[in-house]
PDB file of C-alpha atoms in Angstrom:
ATOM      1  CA  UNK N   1     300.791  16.593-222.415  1.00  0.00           C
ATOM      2  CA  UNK N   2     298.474  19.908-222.508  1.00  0.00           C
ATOM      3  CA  UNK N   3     297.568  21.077-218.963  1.00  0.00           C
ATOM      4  CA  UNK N   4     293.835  21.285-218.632  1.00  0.00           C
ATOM      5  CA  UNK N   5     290.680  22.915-216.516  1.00  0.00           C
ATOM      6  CA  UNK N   6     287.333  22.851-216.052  1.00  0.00           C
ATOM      7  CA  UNK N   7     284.517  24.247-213.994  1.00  0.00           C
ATOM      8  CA  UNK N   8     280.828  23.034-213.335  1.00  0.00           C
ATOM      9  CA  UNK N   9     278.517  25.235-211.688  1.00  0.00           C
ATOM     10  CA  UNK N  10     275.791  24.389-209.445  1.00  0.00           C
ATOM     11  CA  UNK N  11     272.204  25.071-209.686  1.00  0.00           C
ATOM     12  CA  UNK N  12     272.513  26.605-206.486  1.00  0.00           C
ATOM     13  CA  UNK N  13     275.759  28.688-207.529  1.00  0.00           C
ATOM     14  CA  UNK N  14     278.299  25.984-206.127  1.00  0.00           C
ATOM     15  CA  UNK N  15     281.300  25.912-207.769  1.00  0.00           C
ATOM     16  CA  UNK N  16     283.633  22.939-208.713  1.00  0.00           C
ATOM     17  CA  UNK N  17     287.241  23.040-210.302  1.00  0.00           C
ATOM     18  CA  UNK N  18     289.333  21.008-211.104  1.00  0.00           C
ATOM     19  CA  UNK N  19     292.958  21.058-212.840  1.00  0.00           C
ATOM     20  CA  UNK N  20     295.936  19.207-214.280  1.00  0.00           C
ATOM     21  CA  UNK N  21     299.128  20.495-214.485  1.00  0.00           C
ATOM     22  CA  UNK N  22     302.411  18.502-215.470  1.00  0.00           C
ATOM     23  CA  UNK N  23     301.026  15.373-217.028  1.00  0.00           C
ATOM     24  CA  UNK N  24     303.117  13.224-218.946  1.00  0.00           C
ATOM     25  CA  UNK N  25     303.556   9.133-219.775  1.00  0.00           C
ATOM     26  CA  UNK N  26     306.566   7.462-221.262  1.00  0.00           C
ATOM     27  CA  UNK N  27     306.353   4.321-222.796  1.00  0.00           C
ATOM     28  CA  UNK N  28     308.435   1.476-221.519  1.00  0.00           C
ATOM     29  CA  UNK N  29     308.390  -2.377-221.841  1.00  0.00           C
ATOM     30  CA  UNK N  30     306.052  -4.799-219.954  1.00  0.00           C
ATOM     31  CA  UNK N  31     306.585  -6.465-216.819  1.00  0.00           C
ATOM     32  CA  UNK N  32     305.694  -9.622-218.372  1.00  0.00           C
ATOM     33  CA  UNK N  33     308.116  -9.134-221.352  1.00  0.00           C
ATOM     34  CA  UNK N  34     305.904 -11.703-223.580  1.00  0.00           C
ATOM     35  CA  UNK N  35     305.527  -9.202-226.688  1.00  0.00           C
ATOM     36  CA  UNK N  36     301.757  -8.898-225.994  1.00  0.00           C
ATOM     37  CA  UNK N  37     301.881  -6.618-223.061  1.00  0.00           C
ATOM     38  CA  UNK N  38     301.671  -2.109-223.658  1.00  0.00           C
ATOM     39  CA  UNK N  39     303.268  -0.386-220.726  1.00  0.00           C
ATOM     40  CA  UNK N  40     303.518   3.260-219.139  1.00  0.00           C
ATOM     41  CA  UNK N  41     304.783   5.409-216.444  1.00  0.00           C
ATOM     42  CA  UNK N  42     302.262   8.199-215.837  1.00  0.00           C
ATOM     43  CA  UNK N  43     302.471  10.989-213.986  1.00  0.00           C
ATOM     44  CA  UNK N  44     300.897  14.763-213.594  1.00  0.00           C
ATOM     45  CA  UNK N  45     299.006  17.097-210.503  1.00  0.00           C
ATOM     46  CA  UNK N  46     295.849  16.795-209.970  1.00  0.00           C
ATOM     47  CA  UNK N  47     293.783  19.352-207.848  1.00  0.00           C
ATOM     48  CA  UNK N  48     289.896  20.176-206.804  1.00  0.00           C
ATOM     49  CA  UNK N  49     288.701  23.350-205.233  1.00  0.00           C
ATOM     50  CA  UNK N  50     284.975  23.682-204.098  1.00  0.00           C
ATOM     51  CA  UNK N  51     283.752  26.861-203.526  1.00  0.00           C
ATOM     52  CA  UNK N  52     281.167  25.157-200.631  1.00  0.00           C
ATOM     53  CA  UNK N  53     280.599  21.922-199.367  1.00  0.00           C
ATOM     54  CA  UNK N  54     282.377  18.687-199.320  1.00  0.00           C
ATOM     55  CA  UNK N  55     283.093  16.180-202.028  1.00  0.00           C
ATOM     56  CA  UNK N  56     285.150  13.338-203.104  1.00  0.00           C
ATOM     57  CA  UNK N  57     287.533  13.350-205.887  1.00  0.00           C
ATOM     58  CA  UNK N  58     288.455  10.485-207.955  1.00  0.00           C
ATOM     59  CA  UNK N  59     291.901   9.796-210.336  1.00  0.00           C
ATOM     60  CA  UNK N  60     291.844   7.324-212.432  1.00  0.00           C
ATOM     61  CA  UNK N  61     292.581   6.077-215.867  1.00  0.00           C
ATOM     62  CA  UNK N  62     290.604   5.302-218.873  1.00  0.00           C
ATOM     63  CA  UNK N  63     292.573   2.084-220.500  1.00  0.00           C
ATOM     64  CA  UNK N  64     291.334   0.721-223.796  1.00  0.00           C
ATOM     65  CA  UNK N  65     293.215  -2.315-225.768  1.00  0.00           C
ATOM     66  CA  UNK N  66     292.338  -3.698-229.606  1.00  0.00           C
ATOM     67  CA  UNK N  67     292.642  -7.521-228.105  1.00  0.00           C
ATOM     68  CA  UNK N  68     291.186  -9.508-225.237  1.00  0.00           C
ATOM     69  CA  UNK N  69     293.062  -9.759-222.381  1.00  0.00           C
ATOM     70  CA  UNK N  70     292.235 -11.913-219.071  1.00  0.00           C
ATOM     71  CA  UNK N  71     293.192 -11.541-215.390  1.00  0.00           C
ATOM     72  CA  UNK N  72     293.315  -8.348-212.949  1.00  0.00           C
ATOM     73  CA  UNK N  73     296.255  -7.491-210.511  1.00  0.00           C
ATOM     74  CA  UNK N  74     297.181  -4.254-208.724  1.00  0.00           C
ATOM     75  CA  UNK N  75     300.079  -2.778-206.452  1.00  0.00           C
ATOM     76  CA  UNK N  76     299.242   0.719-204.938  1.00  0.00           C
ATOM     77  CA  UNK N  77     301.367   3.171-202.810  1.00  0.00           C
ATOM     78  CA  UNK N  78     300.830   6.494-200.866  1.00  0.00           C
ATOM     79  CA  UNK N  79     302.414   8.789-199.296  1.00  0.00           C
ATOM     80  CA  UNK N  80     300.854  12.411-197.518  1.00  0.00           C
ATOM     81  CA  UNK N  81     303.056  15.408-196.591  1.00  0.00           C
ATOM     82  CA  UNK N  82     302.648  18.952-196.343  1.00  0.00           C
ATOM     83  CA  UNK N  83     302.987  19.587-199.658  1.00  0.00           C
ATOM     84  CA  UNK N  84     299.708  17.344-200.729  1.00  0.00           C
ATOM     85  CA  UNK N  85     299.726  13.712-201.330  1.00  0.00           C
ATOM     86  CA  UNK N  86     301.921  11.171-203.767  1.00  0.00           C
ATOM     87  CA  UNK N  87     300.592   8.409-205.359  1.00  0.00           C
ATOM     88  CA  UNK N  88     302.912   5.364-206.934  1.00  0.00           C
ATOM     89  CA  UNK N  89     302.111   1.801-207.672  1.00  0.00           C
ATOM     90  CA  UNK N  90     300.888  -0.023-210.863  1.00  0.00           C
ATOM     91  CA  UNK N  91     297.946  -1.706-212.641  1.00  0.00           C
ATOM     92  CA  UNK N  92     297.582  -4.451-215.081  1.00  0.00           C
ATOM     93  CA  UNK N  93     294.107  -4.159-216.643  1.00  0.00           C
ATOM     94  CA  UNK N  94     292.082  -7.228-217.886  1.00  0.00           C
ATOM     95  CA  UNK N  95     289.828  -6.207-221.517  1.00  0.00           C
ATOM     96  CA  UNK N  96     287.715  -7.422-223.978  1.00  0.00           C
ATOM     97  CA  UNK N  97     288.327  -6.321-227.496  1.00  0.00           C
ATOM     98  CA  UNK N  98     287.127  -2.969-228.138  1.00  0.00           C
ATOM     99  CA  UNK N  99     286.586  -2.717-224.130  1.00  0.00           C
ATOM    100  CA  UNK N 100     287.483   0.756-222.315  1.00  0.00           C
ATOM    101  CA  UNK N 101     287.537  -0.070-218.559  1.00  0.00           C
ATOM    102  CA  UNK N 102     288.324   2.830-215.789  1.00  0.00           C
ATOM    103  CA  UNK N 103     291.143   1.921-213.965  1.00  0.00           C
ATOM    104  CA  UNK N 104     291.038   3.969-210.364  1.00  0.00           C
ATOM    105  CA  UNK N 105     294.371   4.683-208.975  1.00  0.00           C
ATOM    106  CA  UNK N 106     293.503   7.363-205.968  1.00  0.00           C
ATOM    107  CA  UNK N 107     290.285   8.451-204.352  1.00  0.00           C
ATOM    108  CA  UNK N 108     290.328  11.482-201.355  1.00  0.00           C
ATOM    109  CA  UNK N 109     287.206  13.379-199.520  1.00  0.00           C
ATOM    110  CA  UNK N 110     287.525  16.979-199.837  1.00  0.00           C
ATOM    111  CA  UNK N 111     286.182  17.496-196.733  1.00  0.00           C
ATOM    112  CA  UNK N 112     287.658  21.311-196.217  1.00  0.00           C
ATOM    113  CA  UNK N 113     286.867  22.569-200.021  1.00  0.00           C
ATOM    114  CA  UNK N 114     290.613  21.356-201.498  1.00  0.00           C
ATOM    115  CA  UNK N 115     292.403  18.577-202.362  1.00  0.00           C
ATOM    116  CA  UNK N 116     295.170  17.366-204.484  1.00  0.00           C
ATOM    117  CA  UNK N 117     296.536  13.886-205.815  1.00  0.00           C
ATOM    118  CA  UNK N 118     300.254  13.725-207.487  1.00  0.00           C
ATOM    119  CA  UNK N 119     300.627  10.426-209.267  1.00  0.00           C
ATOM    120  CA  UNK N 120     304.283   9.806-209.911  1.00  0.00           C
ATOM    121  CA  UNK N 121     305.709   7.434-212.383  1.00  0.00           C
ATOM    122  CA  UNK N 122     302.503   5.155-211.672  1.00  0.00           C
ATOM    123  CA  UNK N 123     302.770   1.943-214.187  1.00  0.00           C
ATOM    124  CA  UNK N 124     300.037   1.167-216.650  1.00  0.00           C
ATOM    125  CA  UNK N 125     300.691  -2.669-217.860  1.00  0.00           C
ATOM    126  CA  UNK N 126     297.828  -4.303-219.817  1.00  0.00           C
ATOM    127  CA  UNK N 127     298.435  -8.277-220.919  1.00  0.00           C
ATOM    128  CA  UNK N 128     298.062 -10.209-223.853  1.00  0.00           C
ATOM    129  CA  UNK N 129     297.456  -7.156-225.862  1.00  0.00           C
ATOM    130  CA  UNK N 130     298.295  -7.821-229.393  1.00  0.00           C
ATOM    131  CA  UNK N 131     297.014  -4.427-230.808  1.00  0.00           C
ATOM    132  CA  UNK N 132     297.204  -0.556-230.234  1.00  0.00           C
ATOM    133  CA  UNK N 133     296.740   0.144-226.533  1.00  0.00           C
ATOM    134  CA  UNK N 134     295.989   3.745-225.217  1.00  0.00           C
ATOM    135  CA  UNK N 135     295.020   5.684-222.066  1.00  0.00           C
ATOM    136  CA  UNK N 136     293.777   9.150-220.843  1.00  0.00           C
ATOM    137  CA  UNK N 137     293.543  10.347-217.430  1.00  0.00           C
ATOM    138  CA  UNK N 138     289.987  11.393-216.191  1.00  0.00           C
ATOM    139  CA  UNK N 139     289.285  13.307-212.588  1.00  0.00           C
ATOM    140  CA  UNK N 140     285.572  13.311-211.230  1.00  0.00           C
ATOM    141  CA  UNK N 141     284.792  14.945-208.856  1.00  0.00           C
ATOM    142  CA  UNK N 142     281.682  14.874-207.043  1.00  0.00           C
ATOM    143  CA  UNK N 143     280.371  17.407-204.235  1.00  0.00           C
ATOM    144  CA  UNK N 144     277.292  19.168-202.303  1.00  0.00           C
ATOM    145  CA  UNK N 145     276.878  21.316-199.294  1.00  0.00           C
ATOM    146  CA  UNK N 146     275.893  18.623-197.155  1.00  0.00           C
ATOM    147  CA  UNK N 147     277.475  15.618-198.994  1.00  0.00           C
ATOM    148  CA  UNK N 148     278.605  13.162-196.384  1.00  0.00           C
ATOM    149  CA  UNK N 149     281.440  11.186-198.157  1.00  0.00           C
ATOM    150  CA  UNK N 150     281.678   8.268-196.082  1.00  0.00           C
ATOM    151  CA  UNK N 151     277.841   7.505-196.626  1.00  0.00           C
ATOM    152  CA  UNK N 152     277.114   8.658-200.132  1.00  0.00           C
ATOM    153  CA  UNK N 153     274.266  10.929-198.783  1.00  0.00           C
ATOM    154  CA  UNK N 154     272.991  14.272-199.458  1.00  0.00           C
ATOM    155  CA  UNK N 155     271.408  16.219-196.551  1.00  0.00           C
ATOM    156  CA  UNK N 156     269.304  18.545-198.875  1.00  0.00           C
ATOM    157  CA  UNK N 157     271.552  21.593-197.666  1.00  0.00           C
ATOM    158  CA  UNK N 158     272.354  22.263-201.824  1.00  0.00           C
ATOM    159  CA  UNK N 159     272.275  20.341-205.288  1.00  0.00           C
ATOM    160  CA  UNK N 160     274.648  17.786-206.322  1.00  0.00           C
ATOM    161  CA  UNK N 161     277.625  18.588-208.913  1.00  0.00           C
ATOM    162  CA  UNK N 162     279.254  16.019-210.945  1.00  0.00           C
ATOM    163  CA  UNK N 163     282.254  17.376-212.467  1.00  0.00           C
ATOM    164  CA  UNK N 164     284.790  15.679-214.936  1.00  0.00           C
ATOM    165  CA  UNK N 165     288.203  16.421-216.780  1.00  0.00           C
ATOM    166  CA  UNK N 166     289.701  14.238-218.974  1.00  0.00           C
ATOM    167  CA  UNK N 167     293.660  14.515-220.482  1.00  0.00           C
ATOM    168  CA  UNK N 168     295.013  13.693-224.014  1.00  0.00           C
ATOM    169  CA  UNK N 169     294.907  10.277-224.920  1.00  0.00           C
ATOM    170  CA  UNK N 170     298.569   8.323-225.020  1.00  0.00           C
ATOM    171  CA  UNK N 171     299.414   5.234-226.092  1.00  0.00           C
ATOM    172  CA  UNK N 172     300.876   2.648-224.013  1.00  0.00           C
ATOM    173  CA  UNK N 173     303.245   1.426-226.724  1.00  0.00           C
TER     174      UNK N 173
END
């Protein structure tokens, strides 16, 4: 899938970017092997640079299905070296015909300006889908000079920026 950028600018000049480099899904068969589940393996880079302030950025899924589908479980997995951090695990999504749900899989504080998620080979199962079934990744990324992440505050040090990028849509089989 394409890479992809994007940059929001402040009112007060502060500068938010994020990118995604090396995204791709695969199909593959559901865990529940009933003929009504869509599966995928996603994976791609994910990466946030503020040019003040902290932040937190958020890496997640958008996950729509034709059908209704019931229940919600999740696994999740992560792993930080130098390099950055890893993400695996998997999520089985519960919709409503029609229904798009956001299905988080990592959220970090940027508390030094930077930050970077890789999601390998992360599994996308939705359930009792009968129809198409199809995803996109989406990053948000939200940030101020004077943002205190663990409280959800502003200290009125700078304006707020809200920043999103989404990736191509794939199906999930």
């Amino acid at each position: 899938m394409p890479n992809g950028h994007t940059k929001a600018v402040g009112v007060d000049g502060q500068v938010v970017n994020i990118s995604r480099t090396g995204e791709s899904s695969r199909t593959m068969p559901s865990l529940a092997a009933n003929g009504a589940g869509r599966a995928a393996a996603v994976s791609g880079t994910y990466s946030t640079s503020l040019s003040k302030g902290t932040g937190i950025m958020t890496v997640g899924y958008l996950v729509g299905c034709q059908v209704n589908l019931t229940g919600f479980t999740g696994s999740l997995g992560a792993s930080i070296d130098l390099t950055g951090a890893s993400l695996s695990g998997g999520l089985t999504v519960p919709l409503a015909p029609g229904q798009v749900v956001f299905a988080k899989t990592d959220k970090i504080n940027l508390k030094k300006g930077k930050g970077t998620v890789m999601v390998d080979s992360f599994s996308l199962d939705v359930q009792q889908c009968g129809g198409y079934a199809s995803a996109r990744s989406v990053v948000q990324v939200v940030a101020a000079d004077g943002y205190d992440a663990q409280e959800k505050s502003l200290s009125g040090k700078s304006g707020y920026v809200q920043a999103n990028l989404y990736g191509a849509p794939f199906s999930l089989g």
